[in-house]
Amino acid sequence: MRLSRYFLPVLKETPAEAQIVSHRLMLRAGMIRQQAAGIYSWLPLGWRALRRIEQIVHEEQQRAGHIPMLMPTLQPADLWRESGRYDDYGQEMLRIRDRHQRDLLYGPTNEEMITDIFRAHVESYRQLPLTLYHIQWKFRDEVRPRFGVMRGREFLMKDGYTFDVDRAAALHAYNRHMVSYLRTYERMGLTAIPMRAASGPIGGDDTHEFLVLAQTGESEVFYDDRVTALKLGARQIDYDDRAGVAAVCAEFTALYARTDETHDPAVFEAQVPEAHRKVGRGIEVGQIFYFGTKYSEPMGAVVVNDRGERVPVHMGSHGIGVSRLVGAIIEASHDDRGIVWPEGVAPFPVGIVNLRQGDGATDAACAELYAALTERGLEPLYDDRDERAGAKFATMDLIGLPWRITVGPRGLAAGKVELTSRRTGESEEMGPAAAVDRLADLFCAAGQAQGRDG
Ligand code: ATP
Ligand code: MG
């Protein structure tokens, strides 16, 4: 993408309404625009980051054997009357009436709808296990929408629903989600710690939240600091291997890690040596629930088991805050000049800065770099505007692309361009072809280190 043809409305001033750094940076970098309290447009750069995150979520869900689909944002109230939640949900639910006086609502979640789909089409345990998920906009009329996309009213969520014949199978589905979430967050450059949670309105006994440590997080967290060193890394996961998947979950949940809702000071002190006890704050970026037959019983989602008995199906629901993650990643990865995108989620992998726009040699070298990078699947953002070098660097630093290639007449005379890491600030001079090779290797290696295929 050439910046001269792009739409990147960066702000010079720091917006006064933004209280936390990710919100400020998303506004300044021209990623979002607020349209009403807690409701945002995703401008082109923000949209690209959001799409990268969505893509990783899709890949890891499908790797775990979960099936993508799409349910609507608007739902009939009658489904929610069946489960009893139409009255229970309260003011967070946006209720709508259509021209025929039928009650609708803008879905805050989809348990009822997916249960309705299931009961219409599934009859036998032979059709199980089944996990269906979608990534769809939700609406919750939060009392205090704030912190930009971190607590919006309209927000994008991945929500997945598991259907199993019994508790043991359902717990395997739960564990599969835990492991796939760990990999998902790692690929985004995040350390998200599974913490035992309280269940809230969705219901259920087995539930974990995933928290990213950050001072601006809304949850207070208590943990053994050794938990932050745990990594899935490059290990291969066989998602059909119940014992293997359970062992990974055991490893990641053995150390004490809880939110204020479930924290128990006596257990904390007994289990965690003083030197490892940490109290901090965290951002909830996902939650998994096993809730048994809470919806299947009232809604009649029944299957015939292998003994010929009709039993309510065991269910779970599993969410990832896709749009919140954009903010959470920035909270976890920025400096005083701007965003520092982890490679896995950067809206563009690399920026090209032409130090002398209009100079035949630098223009040609930039065009060649642009073509070579694009051919290797690394679409660059090329700053081809007629601007001072300082302004171009400031924009690149603000929007936080992981790598920058700087092309100037002096270097070019020696056959060199400069490759700079946004994270470390370190620069290295090399030939343009070597810079392209280096980036292609880096992005391919980053993929492989996380269990992807190149
Ligand atoms: P919270 O406690 O932060 O209000 P929740 O527990 O009500 O969230 P869930 O029902 O668990 O939310 O939804 C799954 C995920 O969706 C959450 O883990 C979070 O990442 C995201 N999410 C929930 N509410 C919002 C919101 N208002 N804005 C953005 N993301 C949200
Ligand atoms: Mg939650």
Short mmCIF file of C-alpha atoms and ligand atoms in Angstrom, two decimals:
data_model
loop_
_atom_site.label_atom_id
_atom_site.label_comp_id
_atom_site.label_asym_id
_atom_site.label_seq_id
_atom_site.Cartn_x
_atom_site.Cartn_y
_atom_site.Cartn_z
CA MET A 1 0.00 0.00 0.00
CA ARG A 2 1.28 3.44 -0.90
CA LEU A 3 0.67 5.89 1.91
CA SER A 4 -0.14 8.67 -0.59
CA ARG A 5 -3.15 6.61 -1.72
CA TYR A 6 -4.10 5.24 1.68
CA PHE A 7 -6.40 6.65 4.36
CA LEU A 8 -4.40 7.08 7.55
CA PRO A 9 -5.82 10.06 9.47
CA VAL A 10 -3.16 10.31 12.22
CA LEU A 11 -3.74 12.93 14.91
CA LYS A 12 -1.05 15.32 16.09
CA GLU A 13 -2.76 16.15 19.36
CA THR A 14 -3.32 13.62 22.11
CA PRO A 15 -7.10 13.20 22.38
CA ALA A 16 -8.28 14.39 25.78
CA GLU A 17 -11.08 11.86 26.18
CA ALA A 18 -8.78 8.83 26.14
CA GLN A 19 -7.74 7.67 29.59
CA ILE A 20 -5.49 4.78 28.73
CA VAL A 21 -2.56 4.46 26.38
CA SER A 22 -4.06 1.96 23.94
CA HIS A 23 -7.11 4.17 23.41
CA ARG A 24 -4.90 7.24 22.89
CA LEU A 25 -2.64 5.42 20.44
CA MET A 26 -5.51 3.89 18.48
CA LEU A 27 -7.03 7.35 18.01
CA ARG A 28 -3.70 9.00 17.22
CA ALA A 29 -2.72 6.28 14.74
CA GLY A 30 -6.00 6.73 12.88
CA MET A 31 -7.24 3.22 13.67
CA ILE A 32 -10.70 3.97 15.03
CA ARG A 33 -13.30 6.69 15.29
CA GLN A 34 -15.98 6.78 17.94
CA GLN A 35 -19.48 7.12 16.49
CA ALA A 36 -21.46 6.93 19.73
CA ALA A 37 -20.52 5.90 23.27
CA GLY A 38 -18.80 2.52 22.98
CA ILE A 39 -19.46 2.23 19.24
CA TYR A 40 -16.59 2.58 16.78
CA SER A 41 -15.78 2.67 13.12
CA TRP A 42 -12.65 0.70 12.30
CA LEU A 43 -10.62 2.88 9.96
CA PRO A 44 -8.37 1.10 7.44
CA LEU A 45 -5.32 0.57 9.69
CA GLY A 46 -7.43 -0.55 12.64
CA TRP A 47 -9.42 -2.83 10.36
CA ARG A 48 -6.22 -4.51 9.19
CA ALA A 49 -5.10 -5.20 12.77
CA LEU A 50 -8.55 -6.51 13.64
CA ARG A 51 -8.51 -8.80 10.60
CA ARG A 52 -5.06 -10.18 11.51
CA ILE A 53 -6.33 -11.07 14.97
CA GLU A 54 -9.49 -12.63 13.57
CA GLN A 55 -7.40 -14.67 11.14
CA ILE A 56 -5.25 -16.11 13.94
CA VAL A 57 -8.36 -16.96 15.95
CA HIS A 58 -9.86 -18.75 12.93
CA GLU A 59 -6.67 -20.69 12.23
CA GLU A 60 -6.27 -21.91 15.79
CA GLN A 61 -9.93 -22.81 16.19
CA GLN A 62 -9.93 -24.83 13.01
CA ARG A 63 -6.64 -26.49 13.97
CA ALA A 64 -8.41 -27.69 17.13
CA GLY A 65 -11.20 -29.17 14.99
CA HIS A 66 -13.80 -26.46 15.63
CA ILE A 67 -16.18 -25.54 12.83
CA PRO A 68 -16.73 -21.93 11.66
CA MET A 69 -20.17 -20.58 10.79
CA LEU A 70 -22.06 -17.30 11.16
CA MET A 71 -25.15 -16.46 13.16
CA PRO A 72 -26.98 -13.12 12.86
CA THR A 73 -26.58 -10.15 15.20
CA LEU A 74 -30.34 -9.84 15.67
CA GLN A 75 -32.16 -12.61 17.50
CA PRO A 76 -35.82 -13.31 18.25
CA ALA A 77 -36.73 -12.70 21.89
CA ASP A 78 -38.74 -15.92 22.00
CA LEU A 79 -35.60 -18.06 22.04
CA TRP A 80 -34.43 -16.19 25.12
CA ARG A 81 -37.82 -16.60 26.75
CA GLU A 82 -37.33 -20.37 26.46
CA SER A 83 -34.10 -20.30 28.44
CA GLY A 84 -35.46 -17.75 30.90
CA ARG A 85 -32.75 -15.24 30.13
CA TYR A 86 -34.92 -12.68 28.35
CA ASP A 87 -36.01 -11.33 31.73
CA ASP A 88 -32.82 -12.18 33.62
CA TYR A 89 -30.39 -10.38 31.34
CA GLY A 90 -31.47 -6.90 32.37
CA GLN A 91 -30.51 -3.56 30.93
CA GLU A 92 -27.36 -4.75 29.18
CA MET A 93 -29.56 -6.29 26.50
CA LEU A 94 -30.56 -4.01 23.64
CA ARG A 95 -34.18 -4.81 22.87
CA ILE A 96 -35.72 -3.95 19.53
CA ARG A 97 -39.24 -4.17 18.11
CA ASP A 98 -39.82 -4.62 14.39
CA ARG A 99 -42.68 -3.21 12.27
CA HIS A 100 -44.82 -6.26 13.04
CA GLN A 101 -44.41 -5.66 16.78
CA ARG A 102 -42.17 -8.71 17.16
CA ASP A 103 -39.56 -8.54 19.90
CA LEU A 104 -35.97 -8.85 18.79
CA LEU A 105 -32.69 -8.23 20.52
CA TYR A 106 -29.14 -7.47 19.43
CA GLY A 107 -27.30 -10.57 20.61
CA PRO A 108 -24.97 -10.19 23.59
CA THR A 109 -24.02 -13.89 23.16
CA ASN A 110 -25.48 -16.90 21.30
CA GLU A 111 -26.16 -19.87 23.60
CA GLU A 112 -29.90 -19.93 22.87
CA MET A 113 -29.54 -19.61 19.12
CA ILE A 114 -26.91 -22.32 18.78
CA THR A 115 -28.97 -24.62 21.01
CA ASP A 116 -31.91 -24.05 18.68
CA ILE A 117 -29.79 -24.94 15.65
CA PHE A 118 -28.48 -28.03 17.40
CA ARG A 119 -31.87 -29.36 18.46
CA ALA A 120 -33.20 -28.95 14.93
CA HIS A 121 -30.47 -31.03 13.32
CA VAL A 122 -28.74 -33.39 15.76
CA GLU A 123 -30.32 -36.52 17.21
CA SER A 124 -27.65 -39.07 17.99
CA TYR A 125 -24.43 -39.30 19.98
CA ARG A 126 -22.91 -40.53 16.71
CA GLN A 127 -23.05 -36.92 15.43
CA LEU A 128 -20.94 -35.79 18.41
CA PRO A 129 -18.58 -34.34 19.48
CA LEU A 130 -19.41 -31.04 17.81
CA THR A 131 -17.95 -27.57 18.26
CA LEU A 132 -19.44 -24.71 16.26
CA TYR A 133 -18.14 -21.18 16.47
CA HIS A 134 -18.46 -17.81 14.85
CA ILE A 135 -16.85 -14.39 15.01
CA GLN A 136 -19.64 -11.86 15.15
CA TRP A 137 -20.46 -8.42 16.54
CA LYS A 138 -22.14 -8.39 19.92
CA PHE A 139 -23.98 -5.64 21.72
CA ARG A 140 -24.05 -5.13 25.47
CA ASP A 141 -25.39 -1.86 26.74
CA GLU A 142 -22.57 -1.44 29.26
CA VAL A 143 -23.25 1.19 31.95
CA ARG A 144 -19.82 2.70 31.50
CA PRO A 145 -18.32 2.02 28.07
CA ARG A 146 -14.71 3.19 28.27
CA PHE A 147 -11.12 2.62 27.33
CA GLY A 148 -11.94 2.65 23.63
CA VAL A 149 -12.47 -0.80 22.13
CA MET A 150 -11.54 -2.49 25.41
CA ARG A 151 -14.98 -1.94 26.88
CA GLY A 152 -17.24 -1.08 24.00
CA ARG A 153 -20.95 -1.56 23.70
CA GLU A 154 -20.64 -3.05 20.23
CA PHE A 155 -17.67 -5.42 20.10
CA LEU A 156 -16.39 -8.34 18.08
CA MET A 157 -16.27 -11.70 19.80
CA LYS A 158 -15.38 -15.20 18.82
CA ASP A 159 -17.86 -17.44 20.58
CA GLY A 160 -17.74 -21.20 20.29
CA TYR A 161 -20.20 -23.77 21.56
CA THR A 162 -19.42 -27.38 22.39
CA PHE A 163 -21.85 -30.30 22.33
CA ASP A 164 -20.92 -33.62 23.89
CA VAL A 165 -22.70 -36.75 25.04
CA ASP A 166 -21.35 -36.73 28.60
CA ARG A 167 -19.32 -34.77 31.11
CA ALA A 168 -15.99 -36.46 30.31
CA ALA A 169 -16.28 -35.62 26.62
CA ALA A 170 -17.38 -32.08 27.46
CA LEU A 171 -14.35 -31.56 29.68
CA HIS A 172 -12.11 -32.63 26.83
CA ALA A 173 -13.79 -29.97 24.69
CA TYR A 174 -13.12 -27.48 27.48
CA ASN A 175 -9.46 -28.49 27.64
CA ARG A 176 -9.14 -28.28 23.85
CA HIS A 177 -10.34 -24.71 24.07
CA MET A 178 -7.89 -23.87 26.81
CA VAL A 179 -4.95 -25.12 24.78
CA SER A 180 -6.11 -23.53 21.52
CA TYR A 181 -6.51 -20.23 23.36
CA LEU A 182 -3.00 -20.44 24.80
CA ARG A 183 -1.64 -20.88 21.28
CA THR A 184 -3.86 -18.10 19.92
CA TYR A 185 -2.60 -15.54 22.44
CA GLU A 186 1.02 -16.65 22.07
CA ARG A 187 0.82 -16.08 18.33
CA MET A 188 -0.32 -12.52 19.10
CA GLY A 189 2.78 -11.96 21.21
CA LEU A 190 0.77 -12.03 24.43
CA THR A 191 1.15 -13.84 27.72
CA ALA A 192 -2.44 -14.58 28.72
CA ILE A 193 -2.74 -16.48 31.96
CA PRO A 194 -5.68 -18.84 32.54
CA MET A 195 -7.19 -17.97 35.90
CA ARG A 196 -9.94 -19.77 37.76
CA ALA A 197 -13.03 -17.59 37.49
CA ALA A 198 -16.53 -17.16 38.85
CA SER A 199 -19.24 -17.96 36.36
CA GLY A 200 -21.66 -14.99 36.20
CA PRO A 201 -24.81 -14.94 34.04
CA ILE A 202 -23.70 -17.64 31.56
CA GLY A 203 -23.56 -20.14 34.42
CA GLY A 204 -21.44 -23.21 35.12
CA ASP A 205 -18.86 -24.53 37.55
CA ASP A 206 -15.84 -25.00 35.36
CA THR A 207 -14.62 -21.74 34.00
CA HIS A 208 -11.34 -19.98 33.39
CA GLU A 209 -10.65 -16.44 32.26
CA PHE A 210 -7.53 -15.55 30.30
CA LEU A 211 -5.84 -12.43 31.56
CA VAL A 212 -3.13 -10.30 30.03
CA LEU A 213 -1.17 -8.53 32.73
CA ALA A 214 -1.39 -4.74 32.39
CA GLN A 215 -1.59 -1.92 34.89
CA THR A 216 -4.67 -0.56 33.16
CA GLY A 217 -6.56 -3.86 33.42
CA GLU A 218 -9.95 -3.81 35.09
CA SER A 219 -9.45 -7.03 37.09
CA GLU A 220 -7.25 -7.40 40.14
CA VAL A 221 -5.15 -10.56 39.84
CA PHE A 222 -3.18 -12.67 42.30
CA TYR A 223 -0.62 -15.08 40.93
CA ASP A 224 2.57 -17.02 41.30
CA ASP A 225 4.94 -15.12 39.03
CA ARG A 226 6.43 -18.37 37.66
CA VAL A 227 3.20 -18.75 35.68
CA THR A 228 4.32 -15.95 33.34
CA ALA A 229 7.26 -18.04 32.13
CA LEU A 230 5.10 -20.90 30.80
CA LYS A 231 5.05 -21.17 27.00
CA LEU A 232 3.56 -23.59 24.52
CA GLY A 233 6.33 -22.69 22.09
CA ALA A 234 6.76 -24.99 19.11
CA ARG A 235 5.32 -28.13 20.67
CA GLN A 236 2.84 -29.96 18.50
CA ILE A 237 -0.57 -30.63 19.97
CA ASP A 238 -2.74 -33.60 19.06
CA TYR A 239 -6.18 -32.22 19.85
CA ASP A 240 -7.74 -35.71 19.80
CA ASP A 241 -5.43 -36.95 22.54
CA ARG A 242 -7.50 -36.41 25.70
CA ALA A 243 -4.69 -37.21 28.13
CA GLY A 244 -2.14 -35.13 26.24
CA VAL A 245 -4.40 -32.08 26.06
CA ALA A 246 -5.36 -32.46 29.74
CA ALA A 247 -1.67 -32.60 30.66
CA VAL A 248 -1.03 -29.25 28.96
CA CYS A 249 -3.98 -27.73 30.85
CA ALA A 250 -2.67 -29.18 34.11
CA GLU A 251 0.72 -27.62 33.46
CA PHE A 252 -0.76 -24.17 32.80
CA THR A 253 -3.19 -24.22 35.73
CA ALA A 254 -1.02 -25.82 38.45
CA LEU A 255 0.40 -22.56 39.76
CA TYR A 256 -1.85 -20.18 41.69
CA ALA A 257 -3.50 -17.59 39.42
CA ARG A 258 -6.88 -16.07 40.27
CA THR A 259 -8.88 -12.91 39.86
CA ASP A 260 -10.33 -11.00 42.81
CA GLU A 261 -13.60 -12.92 42.35
CA THR A 262 -12.07 -16.27 43.26
CA HIS A 263 -8.96 -15.20 45.17
CA ASP A 264 -8.44 -16.93 48.52
CA PRO A 265 -5.70 -15.27 50.60
CA ALA A 266 -5.16 -18.36 52.78
CA VAL A 267 -4.57 -20.63 49.78
CA PHE A 268 -2.40 -17.97 48.12
CA GLU A 269 -0.09 -17.82 51.14
CA ALA A 270 -0.03 -21.56 51.68
CA GLN A 271 0.71 -22.41 48.02
CA VAL A 272 2.99 -19.64 46.84
CA PRO A 273 6.40 -18.88 48.36
CA GLU A 274 6.50 -15.22 49.35
CA ALA A 275 9.12 -14.30 46.76
CA HIS A 276 6.80 -15.48 43.96
CA ARG A 277 3.55 -13.90 45.20
CA LYS A 278 2.39 -11.13 42.89
CA VAL A 279 -0.65 -8.89 42.97
CA GLY A 280 -1.37 -6.93 39.81
CA ARG A 281 -3.98 -6.07 37.26
CA GLY A 282 -5.12 -7.82 34.15
CA ILE A 283 -7.27 -7.49 31.02
CA GLU A 284 -9.72 -10.31 30.36
CA VAL A 285 -9.22 -11.40 26.76
CA GLY A 286 -11.20 -14.64 26.86
CA GLN A 287 -13.22 -17.00 28.96
CA ILE A 288 -14.18 -20.66 28.73
CA PHE A 289 -17.16 -22.32 30.43
CA TYR A 290 -18.48 -25.80 30.86
CA PHE A 291 -22.09 -25.53 31.99
CA GLY A 292 -23.50 -29.03 31.49
CA THR A 293 -27.19 -29.10 30.62
CA LYS A 294 -28.14 -25.57 31.69
CA TYR A 295 -29.53 -24.69 28.23
CA SER A 296 -30.10 -28.13 26.72
CA GLU A 297 -32.59 -29.13 29.41
CA PRO A 298 -34.99 -26.18 29.23
CA MET A 299 -34.63 -25.96 25.45
CA GLY A 300 -34.95 -29.69 24.78
CA ALA A 301 -31.59 -30.28 23.07
CA VAL A 302 -31.50 -34.03 23.49
CA VAL A 303 -29.50 -36.85 21.89
CA VAL A 304 -29.84 -40.61 21.99
CA ASN A 305 -26.77 -42.12 23.69
CA ASP A 306 -25.11 -45.48 23.01
CA ARG A 307 -27.54 -47.22 25.38
CA GLY A 308 -30.53 -45.87 23.48
CA GLU A 309 -31.44 -43.35 26.19
CA ARG A 310 -32.50 -39.77 25.40
CA VAL A 311 -30.20 -37.43 27.34
CA PRO A 312 -29.75 -33.65 27.32
CA VAL A 313 -26.53 -32.73 25.60
CA HIS A 314 -23.60 -31.37 27.62
CA MET A 315 -22.58 -27.93 26.53
CA GLY A 316 -19.91 -25.32 26.98
CA SER A 317 -19.31 -21.85 25.60
CA HIS A 318 -15.98 -20.27 24.91
CA GLY A 319 -15.29 -16.64 24.06
CA ILE A 320 -12.41 -14.54 22.83
CA GLY A 321 -12.64 -10.75 22.86
CA VAL A 322 -11.41 -10.13 19.32
CA SER A 323 -11.85 -6.35 19.24
CA ARG A 324 -10.70 -5.97 22.87
CA LEU A 325 -7.50 -7.80 21.90
CA VAL A 326 -6.46 -4.95 19.62
CA GLY A 327 -6.40 -2.67 22.67
CA ALA A 328 -4.90 -5.32 24.96
CA ILE A 329 -2.01 -5.97 22.58
CA ILE A 330 -1.23 -2.25 22.44
CA GLU A 331 -1.41 -1.99 26.24
CA ALA A 332 1.15 -4.79 26.41
CA SER A 333 3.34 -3.53 23.57
CA HIS A 334 4.07 0.17 23.08
CA ASP A 335 6.64 2.80 24.01
CA ASP A 336 6.61 6.58 24.29
CA ARG A 337 6.74 6.98 20.51
CA GLY A 338 3.80 4.74 19.72
CA ILE A 339 2.59 1.23 19.11
CA VAL A 340 5.04 -1.67 18.82
CA TRP A 341 3.14 -4.40 16.96
CA PRO A 342 4.15 -7.98 17.62
CA GLU A 343 4.97 -9.56 14.27
CA GLY A 344 1.97 -11.91 14.33
CA VAL A 345 -0.66 -9.17 14.32
CA ALA A 346 0.97 -6.14 12.67
CA PRO A 347 -1.36 -4.44 10.17
CA PHE A 348 1.59 -4.36 7.76
CA PRO A 349 4.79 -6.31 8.40
CA VAL A 350 7.11 -3.58 7.17
CA GLY A 351 7.17 0.08 6.20
CA ILE A 352 9.30 1.63 3.48
CA VAL A 353 10.51 5.18 4.02
CA ASN A 354 11.79 7.03 0.99
CA LEU A 355 14.07 9.81 2.28
CA ARG A 356 14.08 11.72 -1.01
CA GLN A 357 10.76 11.39 -2.75
CA GLY A 358 11.02 12.39 -6.38
CA ASP A 359 14.65 11.34 -6.71
CA GLY A 360 14.87 8.88 -9.60
CA ALA A 361 17.20 6.44 -7.86
CA THR A 362 15.44 6.29 -4.47
CA ASP A 363 12.00 6.12 -6.11
CA ALA A 364 13.13 3.22 -8.30
CA ALA A 365 14.76 1.38 -5.39
CA CYS A 366 11.61 1.77 -3.28
CA ALA A 367 9.42 0.52 -6.13
CA GLU A 368 11.67 -2.53 -6.50
CA LEU A 369 11.58 -3.24 -2.78
CA TYR A 370 7.83 -2.86 -2.81
CA ALA A 371 7.46 -5.42 -5.58
CA ALA A 372 9.94 -7.88 -4.04
CA LEU A 373 8.31 -7.74 -0.59
CA THR A 374 4.83 -8.10 -2.04
CA GLU A 375 5.94 -11.12 -4.02
CA ARG A 376 7.14 -12.76 -0.79
CA GLY A 377 3.74 -12.19 0.83
CA LEU A 378 4.95 -9.24 2.94
CA GLU A 379 2.78 -6.34 1.84
CA PRO A 380 4.63 -3.15 2.82
CA LEU A 381 3.26 0.27 3.68
CA TYR A 382 5.33 2.58 1.51
CA ASP A 383 5.60 6.17 2.73
CA ASP A 384 5.87 7.87 -0.66
CA ARG A 385 4.60 11.24 0.53
CA ASP A 386 6.55 14.40 -0.09
CA GLU A 387 7.35 14.90 3.60
CA ARG A 388 10.39 15.53 5.78
CA ALA A 389 12.25 12.44 6.96
CA GLY A 390 11.45 13.31 10.58
CA ALA A 391 7.71 13.35 9.93
CA LYS A 392 7.89 10.05 8.07
CA PHE A 393 9.81 8.40 10.92
CA ALA A 394 7.37 9.76 13.51
CA THR A 395 4.41 8.33 11.59
CA MET A 396 6.11 4.93 11.25
CA ASP A 397 6.96 4.90 14.96
CA LEU A 398 3.41 5.87 15.91
CA ILE A 399 1.73 3.16 13.83
CA GLY A 400 4.31 0.67 15.07
CA LEU A 401 5.07 -1.61 12.11
CA PRO A 402 7.66 -4.13 13.32
CA TRP A 403 10.23 -3.29 10.61
CA ARG A 404 11.18 -0.26 8.60
CA ILE A 405 13.34 -0.11 5.49
CA THR A 406 14.83 3.33 4.95
CA VAL A 407 15.98 4.24 1.46
CA GLY A 408 18.15 7.33 1.02
CA PRO A 409 20.45 8.60 -1.71
CA ARG A 410 23.64 8.25 0.32
CA GLY A 411 23.12 4.62 1.29
CA LEU A 412 21.87 3.76 -2.14
CA ALA A 413 25.07 5.08 -3.72
CA ALA A 414 26.83 2.32 -1.74
CA GLY A 415 24.15 -0.21 -2.71
CA LYS A 416 22.61 -0.21 0.77
CA VAL A 417 19.33 0.39 2.53
CA GLU A 418 18.71 0.42 6.28
CA LEU A 419 16.63 -2.19 8.08
CA THR A 420 15.37 -1.06 11.49
CA SER A 421 13.55 -2.98 14.19
CA ARG A 422 10.73 -1.00 15.81
CA ARG A 423 11.10 -2.99 19.03
CA THR A 424 14.84 -2.59 19.63
CA GLY A 425 15.50 0.49 17.51
CA GLU A 426 18.55 -1.27 16.08
CA SER A 427 19.43 -0.63 12.45
CA GLU A 428 21.55 -2.55 10.02
CA GLU A 429 22.71 -1.58 6.55
CA MET A 430 22.45 -4.15 3.79
CA GLY A 431 21.60 -4.55 0.14
CA PRO A 432 17.88 -4.31 -0.72
CA ALA A 433 17.68 -7.99 -1.72
CA ALA A 434 19.30 -9.04 1.57
CA ALA A 435 16.75 -6.95 3.48
CA VAL A 436 13.89 -8.70 1.69
CA ASP A 437 15.42 -12.13 2.39
CA ARG A 438 15.95 -11.26 6.04
CA LEU A 439 12.31 -10.23 6.50
CA ALA A 440 10.98 -13.26 4.64
CA ASP A 441 13.08 -15.53 6.90
CA LEU A 442 12.00 -13.70 10.05
CA PHE A 443 8.30 -13.94 9.32
CA CYS A 444 8.54 -17.56 8.18
CA ALA A 445 10.59 -18.53 11.27
CA ALA A 446 8.17 -16.73 13.59
CA GLY A 447 5.39 -18.84 12.08
CA GLN A 448 7.28 -22.09 12.51
CA ALA A 449 8.31 -21.37 16.10
CA GLN A 450 4.64 -21.24 16.94
CA GLY A 451 3.73 -24.54 15.40
CA ARG A 452 2.57 -23.16 12.09
CA ASP A 453 3.66 -24.46 8.74
CA GLY A 454 5.93 -21.76 7.42
P1 ATP B 1 -16.20 -8.40 31.32
O1 ATP B 1 -16.08 -9.11 32.66
O2 ATP B 1 -14.93 -7.75 30.89
O3 ATP B 1 -17.40 -7.50 31.26
P2 ATP B 1 -17.51 -10.70 30.38
O4 ATP B 1 -16.95 -11.71 31.33
O5 ATP B 1 -18.85 -10.17 30.63
O6 ATP B 1 -16.47 -9.51 30.23
P3 ATP B 1 -17.70 -12.74 28.35
O7 ATP B 1 -19.15 -13.01 28.31
O8 ATP B 1 -16.81 -13.68 29.07
O9 ATP B 1 -17.45 -11.25 28.89
O10 ATP B 1 -17.21 -12.47 26.84
C1 ATP B 1 -16.07 -13.06 26.24
C2 ATP B 1 -15.00 -12.05 25.96
O11 ATP B 1 -15.51 -10.94 25.23
C3 ATP B 1 -14.41 -11.44 27.22
O12 ATP B 1 -13.41 -12.27 27.76
C4 ATP B 1 -13.85 -10.14 26.70
O13 ATP B 1 -12.55 -10.35 26.17
C5 ATP B 1 -14.79 -9.76 25.58
N1 ATP B 1 -15.71 -8.69 26.01
C6 ATP B 1 -16.71 -8.80 26.90
N2 ATP B 1 -17.35 -7.61 27.07
C7 ATP B 1 -16.72 -6.74 26.24
C8 ATP B 1 -16.91 -5.36 25.93
N3 ATP B 1 -17.87 -4.66 26.52
N4 ATP B 1 -16.08 -4.78 25.03
C9 ATP B 1 -15.11 -5.50 24.42
N5 ATP B 1 -14.88 -6.81 24.67
C10 ATP B 1 -15.68 -7.43 25.56
MG MG B 2 -15.90 -13.21 30.97
#
